[in-house]
XYZ file of C-alpha atoms in Angstrom:
332
model
C 14.996 -52.457 81.308
C 17.235 -53.423 78.379
C 15.351 -53.729 75.022
C 16.277 -56.775 72.997
C 16.608 -56.442 69.325
C 13.072 -58.219 68.727
C 11.495 -55.931 71.018
C 12.917 -52.850 69.123
C 11.769 -54.446 65.865
C 8.322 -54.769 67.198
C 8.038 -51.052 68.409
C 9.116 -49.887 64.860
C 6.679 -51.946 63.127
C 3.944 -50.551 65.367
C 4.795 -47.014 64.593
C 4.860 -47.715 60.839
C 1.593 -49.267 60.982
C -0.014 -46.310 62.680
C 1.584 -43.729 60.216
C 0.723 -45.568 56.877
C -2.944 -44.566 57.145
C -2.328 -41.004 57.844
C 0.029 -40.924 54.727
C -2.499 -42.455 52.659
C -5.175 -40.115 53.655
C -2.830 -37.088 53.126
C -1.922 -38.554 49.492
C -5.809 -39.062 48.742
C -6.436 -35.495 49.900
C -3.906 -33.783 47.621
C -4.953 -36.081 44.679
C -8.575 -34.848 45.116
C -7.358 -31.245 45.159
C -5.275 -31.915 41.943
C -8.148 -33.431 40.100
C -10.679 -30.709 41.089
C -8.376 -28.065 39.615
C -7.929 -29.946 36.320
C -11.625 -30.192 36.087
C -12.046 -26.503 36.627
C -9.354 -25.893 34.251
C -10.984 -27.903 31.445
C -14.618 -26.572 31.842
C -12.828 -22.873 31.520
C -10.575 -23.859 28.621
C -9.683 -21.434 25.699
C -11.771 -21.243 22.862
C -10.700 -20.166 19.447
C -13.393 -17.223 19.362
C -12.382 -15.827 22.837
C -14.085 -16.325 26.220
C -17.468 -17.948 25.441
C -20.316 -19.108 27.307
C -22.019 -22.601 26.539
C -23.718 -23.463 23.273
C -24.031 -22.428 19.670
C -25.905 -19.750 18.092
C -26.398 -17.820 14.815
C -25.705 -14.277 13.616
C -27.497 -12.758 10.779
C -28.366 -9.414 9.267
C -28.441 -6.949 6.349
C -26.512 -3.967 4.810
C -29.150 -1.633 3.211
C -29.426 2.257 2.401
C -32.144 4.465 4.093
C -34.731 3.419 1.099
C -34.272 -0.138 1.698
C -31.776 -0.794 -1.290
C -29.519 -3.855 -0.524
C -25.582 -3.520 -0.929
C -24.143 -6.925 -2.191
C -20.522 -7.910 -1.608
C -20.078 -5.746 1.398
C -17.396 -7.352 3.899
C -18.901 -8.335 7.240
C -16.562 -9.372 9.976
C -17.492 -11.426 13.071
C -14.782 -10.941 15.762
C -13.709 -11.895 19.474
C -10.542 -10.515 20.494
C -7.874 -10.993 18.039
C -9.594 -13.716 15.926
C -12.045 -13.270 13.229
C -13.951 -14.616 10.374
C -15.435 -12.682 7.435
C -18.233 -13.006 4.929
C -19.952 -10.954 2.212
C -23.565 -9.796 1.661
C -25.459 -11.527 -0.934
C -27.486 -9.829 -3.762
C -30.269 -9.094 -1.398
C -27.689 -7.417 1.076
C -28.045 -10.222 3.652
C -25.303 -12.093 5.473
C -25.165 -15.037 7.924
C -22.628 -16.705 10.200
C -23.746 -20.082 11.246
C -22.305 -22.206 14.339
C -21.098 -19.293 16.341
C -19.929 -20.150 19.710
C -21.844 -18.612 22.591
C -20.620 -15.214 24.203
C -19.640 -11.869 23.289
C -18.660 -10.823 19.792
C -18.258 -7.939 17.618
C -19.938 -7.349 14.116
C -18.421 -4.899 11.824
C -18.894 -3.833 8.287
C -16.479 -2.277 5.666
C -18.407 0.458 4.140
C -19.072 0.323 0.392
C -16.960 3.116 -1.473
C -18.174 6.739 -0.807
C -20.896 5.766 1.719
C -21.406 6.602 5.280
C -22.965 4.756 8.234
C -26.522 5.627 9.392
C -26.323 3.340 12.095
C -22.967 2.257 13.917
C -20.744 0.312 11.549
C -19.661 -1.896 14.422
C -21.711 -3.314 17.276
C -21.330 -5.779 20.301
C -23.588 -8.702 20.338
C -24.070 -11.663 22.809
C -24.712 -15.023 21.395
C -26.956 -17.427 23.328
C -27.407 -21.404 22.779
C -29.890 -22.050 19.765
C -30.477 -18.211 19.318
C -30.196 -16.067 16.374
C -28.885 -12.533 16.643
C -30.062 -10.175 14.157
C -27.721 -6.916 13.130
C -29.070 -4.545 10.425
C -26.659 -1.906 9.050
C -28.050 1.209 7.257
C -25.674 3.178 5.122
C -26.129 6.402 2.985
C -24.187 7.123 -0.535
C -22.431 10.269 -0.524
C -22.115 12.820 -3.303
C -18.441 12.537 -5.017
C -16.914 15.812 -6.538
C -16.078 15.691 -10.192
C -12.468 17.059 -10.389
C -11.393 18.505 -13.543
C -8.623 16.421 -15.367
C -5.909 19.304 -14.983
C -3.288 20.772 -12.692
C -2.874 18.915 -9.663
C -5.765 16.335 -10.457
C -5.248 14.246 -13.699
C -4.870 10.967 -14.774
C -2.969 12.042 -17.806
C -1.312 15.228 -18.857
C -3.091 15.208 -22.160
C -4.538 18.947 -22.138
C -1.753 21.116 -23.835
C -1.323 24.501 -25.536
C -0.521 24.741 -29.373
C 3.296 24.220 -28.338
C 2.624 20.974 -26.574
C 3.016 22.665 -23.005
C 0.804 22.996 -20.138
C -1.682 26.144 -20.828
C -1.545 28.897 -18.470
C -3.499 31.772 -20.515
C -7.131 31.623 -19.604
C -7.790 32.656 -23.225
C -5.450 30.386 -25.265
C -7.185 27.507 -27.011
C -6.586 23.935 -25.944
C -5.189 20.733 -27.455
C -5.326 16.903 -26.550
C -2.027 15.332 -26.804
C -1.878 11.635 -28.005
C -0.631 9.591 -24.917
C -1.203 6.031 -25.955
C -1.778 5.834 -29.915
C 0.667 6.762 -32.666
C 1.931 9.274 -33.311
C 2.646 9.922 -29.680
C 2.581 13.551 -28.806
C 0.156 14.451 -31.653
C -1.948 17.437 -30.965
C -5.648 17.653 -31.687
C -7.615 20.789 -31.216
C -10.347 20.561 -28.595
C -13.449 21.996 -30.542
C -17.278 22.364 -29.722
C -19.690 20.406 -31.963
C -20.112 23.772 -33.918
C -16.506 24.150 -34.383
C -15.466 26.798 -31.743
C -11.862 26.107 -30.181
C -12.373 25.493 -26.489
C -10.080 27.831 -24.283
C -8.780 27.150 -20.959
C -11.088 29.208 -18.985
C -14.123 27.598 -20.759
C -12.558 24.076 -20.141
C -12.018 25.022 -16.258
C -15.602 25.985 -15.945
C -16.674 22.519 -15.541
C -17.860 21.339 -12.256
C -20.416 19.090 -10.530
C -20.731 15.770 -8.616
C -21.603 12.104 -9.010
C -23.574 9.833 -6.752
C -24.249 6.119 -6.930
C -26.832 4.175 -5.212
C -26.727 0.302 -5.312
C -29.910 -1.753 -5.332
C -28.807 -5.610 -5.318
C -27.088 -6.308 -8.429
C -27.466 -2.849 -10.147
C -26.309 0.545 -9.736
C -27.824 3.947 -10.526
C -25.021 6.636 -11.265
C -26.563 10.035 -10.754
C -24.904 12.667 -12.839
C -24.940 16.511 -11.991
C -22.419 18.383 -14.136
C -22.297 22.067 -15.575
C -19.979 24.145 -17.368
C -19.227 21.082 -19.932
C -18.901 21.752 -23.560
C -22.370 22.800 -24.976
C -23.919 19.986 -26.810
C -20.774 17.936 -26.395
C -20.821 14.209 -26.326
C -19.599 12.556 -23.481
C -19.083 8.866 -22.122
C -18.603 7.431 -18.622
C -16.275 4.623 -17.731
C -15.119 2.392 -14.763
C -11.611 2.832 -13.950
C -11.495 0.134 -11.122
C -8.125 0.123 -8.943
C -6.612 -2.425 -6.908
C -5.674 0.144 -4.278
C -6.877 3.341 -2.800
C -5.666 6.463 -4.338
C -6.120 10.058 -2.947
C -7.482 12.765 -5.495
C -4.361 14.145 -7.217
C -2.071 11.084 -6.152
C -0.357 9.528 -9.239
C -1.931 6.369 -10.690
C 0.439 3.594 -12.012
C -1.201 2.701 -15.225
C 0.697 -0.627 -15.386
C -0.031 -1.929 -11.896
C -2.815 -0.040 -10.140
C -5.718 -0.757 -12.767
C -7.811 -3.735 -12.582
C -8.651 -3.824 -16.207
C -6.230 -3.282 -18.848
C -9.290 -1.665 -20.760
C -11.434 0.121 -18.533
C -15.248 -0.889 -19.049
C -18.023 1.484 -19.690
C -21.008 2.169 -17.411
C -23.997 0.061 -18.504
C -23.770 -2.702 -21.256
C -20.093 -3.975 -22.236
C -20.851 -2.862 -25.791
C -20.621 0.903 -24.752
C -24.109 1.939 -25.959
C -25.540 2.948 -22.586
C -22.846 5.217 -21.309
C -23.414 8.049 -23.663
C -24.684 11.422 -22.561
C -25.141 14.702 -24.764
C -24.662 18.114 -22.835
C -27.376 20.759 -23.045
C -27.006 23.970 -24.935
C -25.767 25.534 -21.797
C -23.227 22.710 -21.016
C -25.239 21.060 -18.252
C -25.798 17.178 -17.713
C -28.392 16.063 -15.486
C -29.167 12.459 -15.999
C -28.443 8.959 -14.492
C -26.827 5.690 -15.895
C -27.551 2.355 -14.827
C -24.924 -0.651 -14.264
C -25.322 -4.225 -13.852
C -23.538 -4.524 -10.535
C -23.010 -2.789 -7.377
C -19.893 -0.732 -8.510
C -19.183 0.490 -4.893
C -18.402 -2.956 -3.736
C -16.742 -4.617 -6.884
C -13.374 -3.490 -6.166
C -11.084 -1.665 -3.663
C -11.407 1.560 -5.321
C -12.812 3.351 -8.390
C -12.410 6.436 -10.571
C -14.922 7.384 -13.046
C -13.412 9.345 -16.066
C -15.821 11.559 -17.984
C -14.466 11.685 -21.531
C -15.287 14.416 -24.061
C -15.401 13.012 -27.711
C -13.972 15.650 -29.821
C -15.747 14.721 -33.059
C -18.851 13.688 -31.483
C -18.303 9.959 -32.474
C -18.270 7.168 -29.947
C -16.465 3.766 -30.181
C -18.257 1.077 -28.433
C -16.889 -0.459 -25.001
C -13.165 -0.642 -25.970
C -10.418 1.511 -26.689
C -11.220 5.214 -27.750
C -8.730 6.641 -30.123
C -6.589 9.188 -28.683
C -7.304 11.976 -31.493
C -10.854 11.435 -30.772
C -11.339 12.198 -27.155
C -9.991 13.830 -24.065
C -10.584 13.175 -20.233
C -12.510 16.155 -18.931
C -13.480 14.988 -15.237
C -12.633 12.702 -12.794
C -14.658 11.376 -9.949
C -12.890 9.368 -7.186
C -14.857 6.788 -5.096
C -12.820 5.715 -2.215
């Protein structure tokens, strides 16, 4: 039977009528899959602190030595992956990170100068919602060798023979050369308080170590030296550096020092950094300073000055003809 044009149009409309609901169902199905995918992606979205769980917590702790003495200004880092935040301990040695995203993190301290960790200096933690994680670090101060200011280890080449050259003969008498004050190059005989001229061998007999303990906003500098000039008057100073320098590495006076004039240990007046050696040339004492000198700056050298005429000059510049640096202790 031949189909008329009207009949053919009816067949097409009937077919489309049956297909449209099926197409709508397919579109709705795919739309639902897309929405579910987006929801899952949002719930697992990236966090600035890394892969985290739900909620906000707190991380707190302390940095102290084995005797419980706190170390202020110690840098503490809280990190997750490549992101991190930093804080410093307060005067009680405590630190606190608030509003920490839940999940796994790493807490790390930068050791104060010339100390070592008794506990690990880095530890992994897991922060839970509305919970506080406590991390206490324990450190130990180390003895620091006092190096003779001569040969490969010296801030200034001020120890000379009578001709202004570097001495080599153990029995030759020593002189201190003017480095800063006029007339530059002036040689001053290095003598003991009783007038004996110090020889190279006597000068080189000096040795010992220093150790620093912090306790909040104070430091105790323990000094144990021998072979110093008998009955000699000495002062101890804080040569802070803005970068680390290895023992014997040259120091740029114009750029490496934090202070133009190095402050004394103790009072700024220079009345508390004075020590007199015993008759046999030993120094066993301690000095106190009003800050934790192990966390004040990036690095520290403690110069030990011998005062040739026994006089001291307060907290400022000591005239070249009156002193020479005998020992250096590097705190790194």
